């Protein structure tokens, strides 16, 4: 509403009224345009927020295991490589655990995949509880999990592995007379002295832990097998003696 007044009566003529009519039309269009602009800005802000949430969710899904919520294999390899470089640069200790559930196929075959999924989630919770915030936990594939322990020597890594096994032994699947316990074998790769740690790729670390896991499986399961890396001087002597 536009209200224009004057102290003198009948001062506005026909042309004034026409001008005011045009002015009111323009002013009305400006008000409508401003309202539409604010609506569009709000809509853009909402869509931008929704897109940001969607991108964050997509990024999260790309680095997390969808079932257990721990990191996936791709994230682990990428970040473990960075961790190796940092430990080598600053002389920090490092250890790697490869955890594999014993006879997991029997659990799936006997109790079904839903029970198997529940066990996987329980194992992931145990690993998160036993590890520290700076450690990297990932589901490496199937029933295999992997944990990179920062600033941890062989003795400390074996203690962590023992705690993990103890917690896993407390789990069970099934009910009543069909109830059965759960165990896991663990392969451990570590080095005795951070200053003598040979430079290895993530794949080499994983292979050493996997070889140790293989030995644990074939020595009776529910065991911990350790691969201790050779000191750098020992590697150098062995290479020189081979020529």
C-alpha positions as CSV (number, residue, x, y, z in Angstrom):
1,X,0.0,0.0,0.0
2,X,1.4,3.4,-1.0
3,X,-0.2,6.4,0.7
4,X,0.6,9.9,-0.7
5,X,-1.0,13.0,0.8
6,X,-0.7,16.8,0.6
7,X,-2.0,19.6,2.8
8,X,-3.8,21.2,-0.1
9,X,-6.9,19.5,-1.5
10,X,-7.2,18.4,-5.1
11,X,-3.5,19.1,-5.7
12,X,-2.9,15.8,-7.6
13,X,-4.0,15.9,-11.2
14,X,-4.7,13.1,-13.7
15,X,-1.0,12.9,-14.8
16,X,0.1,12.7,-11.2
17,X,-2.2,9.8,-10.6
18,X,-1.0,8.0,-13.8
19,X,2.6,8.5,-12.7
20,X,1.9,7.2,-9.2
21,X,0.1,4.2,-10.7
22,X,3.2,3.4,-12.9
23,X,5.5,4.0,-9.9
24,X,3.4,1.6,-7.7
25,X,3.6,-1.0,-10.5
26,X,7.4,-0.7,-10.6
27,X,7.7,-0.8,-6.8
28,X,5.4,-3.9,-6.7
29,X,7.7,-5.6,-9.2
30,X,10.7,-4.8,-7.2
31,X,9.2,-6.2,-4.0
32,X,8.2,-9.4,-5.9
33,X,11.6,-9.7,-7.4
34,X,13.3,-9.2,-4.0
35,X,11.0,-11.8,-2.5
36,X,11.8,-14.3,-5.3
37,X,15.5,-13.6,-4.9
38,X,15.4,-14.3,-1.2
39,X,13.5,-17.5,-1.8
40,X,16.0,-18.6,-4.4
41,X,18.9,-17.8,-2.1
42,X,17.3,-19.9,0.6
43,X,16.7,-22.7,-1.9
44,X,20.3,-22.6,-3.1
45,X,21.6,-22.6,0.5
46,X,19.4,-25.7,1.3
47,X,20.5,-27.5,-1.9
48,X,24.2,-26.6,-1.2
49,X,23.8,-28.0,2.3
50,X,22.2,-31.2,1.0
51,X,24.9,-31.6,-1.6
52,X,27.6,-31.2,1.1
53,X,26.0,-33.8,3.3
54,X,25.7,-36.2,0.3
55,X,29.4,-35.6,-0.6
56,X,30.5,-36.2,3.0
57,X,28.4,-39.4,3.1
58,X,29.8,-40.6,-0.2
59,X,33.4,-39.9,1.0
60,X,32.6,-41.7,4.2
61,X,31.3,-44.7,2.3
62,X,34.4,-44.7,0.1
63,X,36.7,-45.2,3.0
64,X,34.6,-47.2,5.4
65,X,33.5,-50.9,5.4
66,X,29.7,-50.8,5.0
67,X,29.1,-53.6,7.5
68,X,31.4,-53.0,10.4
69,X,32.0,-49.3,10.2
70,X,35.8,-49.6,10.4
71,X,38.0,-48.5,7.5
72,X,38.3,-50.5,4.3
73,X,41.3,-52.0,2.6
74,X,41.9,-49.0,0.2
75,X,41.9,-46.5,3.0
76,X,44.3,-48.7,5.1
77,X,46.9,-49.2,2.4
78,X,46.9,-45.4,1.6
79,X,47.2,-44.3,5.2
80,X,49.5,-47.1,6.3
81,X,52.0,-46.0,3.7
82,X,52.0,-42.5,5.3
83,X,52.4,-44.0,8.7
84,X,55.4,-46.1,7.6
85,X,57.1,-43.0,6.2
86,X,56.5,-41.0,9.4
87,X,57.8,-43.8,11.6
88,X,60.9,-44.2,9.5
89,X,61.5,-40.4,9.5
90,X,61.1,-39.9,13.3
91,X,62.4,-43.3,14.4
92,X,59.1,-44.5,15.8
93,X,58.2,-48.1,16.5
94,X,55.5,-49.8,14.3
95,X,53.7,-53.1,14.4
96,X,51.0,-54.8,12.2
97,X,48.4,-57.3,13.2
98,X,46.5,-59.5,10.8
99,X,43.4,-61.1,12.5
100,X,41.5,-63.9,10.9
101,X,38.5,-65.7,12.5
102,X,38.9,-69.4,12.8
103,X,36.5,-71.6,10.8
104,X,34.3,-68.7,9.9
105,X,32.8,-70.6,7.0
106,X,31.2,-73.0,9.4
107,X,29.6,-70.2,11.3
108,X,28.0,-68.9,8.1
109,X,27.0,-72.4,7.0
110,X,25.6,-73.4,10.4
111,X,24.0,-70.2,11.7
112,X,23.5,-68.1,8.5
113,X,25.0,-65.0,7.1
114,X,23.1,-62.7,9.4
115,X,24.8,-64.3,12.4
116,X,28.1,-64.0,10.5
117,X,27.5,-60.3,10.0
118,X,26.8,-59.9,13.7
119,X,30.1,-61.6,14.6
120,X,31.9,-59.3,12.2
121,X,30.5,-56.2,13.9
122,X,31.4,-57.6,17.3
123,X,35.0,-58.2,16.2
124,X,35.2,-54.7,14.8
125,X,34.0,-53.3,18.2
126,X,36.6,-55.4,20.0
127,X,39.4,-54.0,17.8
128,X,38.2,-50.4,18.3
129,X,38.2,-51.0,22.1
130,X,41.7,-52.6,22.2
131,X,43.4,-50.2,19.8
132,X,44.1,-46.5,20.3
133,X,43.0,-43.5,18.4
134,X,46.2,-43.1,16.5
135,X,46.1,-46.8,15.3
136,X,44.5,-47.7,12.0
137,X,41.9,-50.5,12.0
138,X,40.4,-51.9,8.8
139,X,38.5,-54.8,7.5
140,X,40.9,-56.2,5.0
141,X,38.6,-58.7,3.3
142,X,36.2,-61.4,4.2
143,X,36.8,-62.4,7.8
144,X,40.2,-60.7,7.9
145,X,40.9,-57.6,9.9
146,X,44.1,-55.6,10.1
147,X,45.5,-53.2,12.7
148,X,48.5,-50.9,12.4
149,X,49.9,-50.1,15.9
150,X,51.8,-46.9,16.1
151,X,54.7,-46.4,18.6
152,X,54.4,-50.1,19.5
153,X,57.2,-52.6,19.7
154,X,56.9,-56.4,19.4
155,X,56.2,-57.0,23.1
156,X,53.5,-54.3,23.2
157,X,52.0,-55.6,19.9
158,X,51.8,-59.2,21.4
159,X,50.0,-57.8,24.4
160,X,47.5,-56.1,22.2
161,X,47.0,-59.3,20.2
162,X,46.5,-61.3,23.4
163,X,43.8,-58.9,24.6
164,X,42.1,-59.1,21.3
165,X,42.1,-62.9,21.4
166,X,40.8,-62.9,25.0
167,X,37.9,-60.6,24.1
168,X,37.1,-62.7,21.0
169,X,37.0,-65.9,23.1
170,X,34.2,-64.3,25.1
171,X,32.0,-64.1,22.0
172,X,29.6,-66.9,20.9
173,X,27.2,-67.6,18.1
174,X,24.1,-69.6,18.0
175,X,21.8,-70.6,20.9
176,X,21.2,-73.4,23.3
177,X,22.9,-76.7,22.5
178,X,24.0,-75.3,19.2
179,X,25.9,-72.5,20.7
180,X,29.6,-72.4,19.9
181,X,32.6,-70.3,20.8
182,X,34.6,-68.0,18.5
183,X,38.4,-67.8,18.2
184,X,40.8,-66.0,15.9
185,X,44.4,-66.5,14.8
186,X,46.7,-63.5,14.6
187,X,49.8,-62.8,12.5
188,X,52.1,-60.1,13.8
189,X,54.8,-58.2,11.9
190,X,57.1,-56.0,13.9
191,X,60.7,-54.8,14.4
192,X,62.8,-54.8,17.5
193,X,64.5,-51.4,17.2
194,X,62.9,-48.4,15.5
195,X,66.3,-47.0,14.5
196,X,67.2,-50.2,12.6
197,X,63.8,-50.6,10.9
198,X,64.2,-51.5,7.3
199,X,62.2,-49.4,4.8
200,X,59.3,-51.6,3.5
201,X,56.2,-51.0,1.5
202,X,52.7,-51.5,2.9
203,X,52.5,-54.7,0.8
204,X,55.7,-56.1,2.3
205,X,54.4,-55.4,5.8
206,X,51.1,-57.1,5.0
207,X,52.8,-60.1,3.4
208,X,54.9,-60.6,6.5
209,X,51.9,-60.4,8.8
210,X,50.0,-62.7,6.4
211,X,52.8,-65.2,6.5
212,X,52.8,-65.1,10.3
213,X,49.0,-65.6,10.2
214,X,49.4,-68.6,8.0
215,X,51.8,-70.2,10.5
216,X,49.4,-69.5,13.3
217,X,46.6,-71.2,11.4
218,X,48.6,-74.3,10.6
219,X,50.0,-74.6,14.1
220,X,46.6,-75.2,15.7
221,X,44.6,-71.9,15.3
222,X,43.7,-69.5,18.1
223,X,47.3,-68.6,18.2
224,X,49.6,-65.6,17.7
225,X,52.6,-66.0,15.3
226,X,55.2,-63.3,15.1
227,X,57.4,-62.2,12.2
228,X,60.3,-60.0,13.5
229,X,61.9,-57.8,10.8
230,X,65.7,-58.1,10.5
231,X,67.7,-55.0,11.6
232,X,69.0,-52.9,8.8
233,X,72.6,-53.9,9.4
234,X,71.7,-57.6,9.2
235,X,69.9,-57.1,5.9
236,X,72.9,-55.2,4.6
237,X,75.4,-58.0,5.7
238,X,73.2,-60.7,4.2
239,X,73.0,-58.8,0.9
240,X,76.8,-58.2,0.8
241,X,77.5,-61.9,1.6
242,X,75.4,-62.9,-1.3
243,X,77.7,-61.3,-3.9
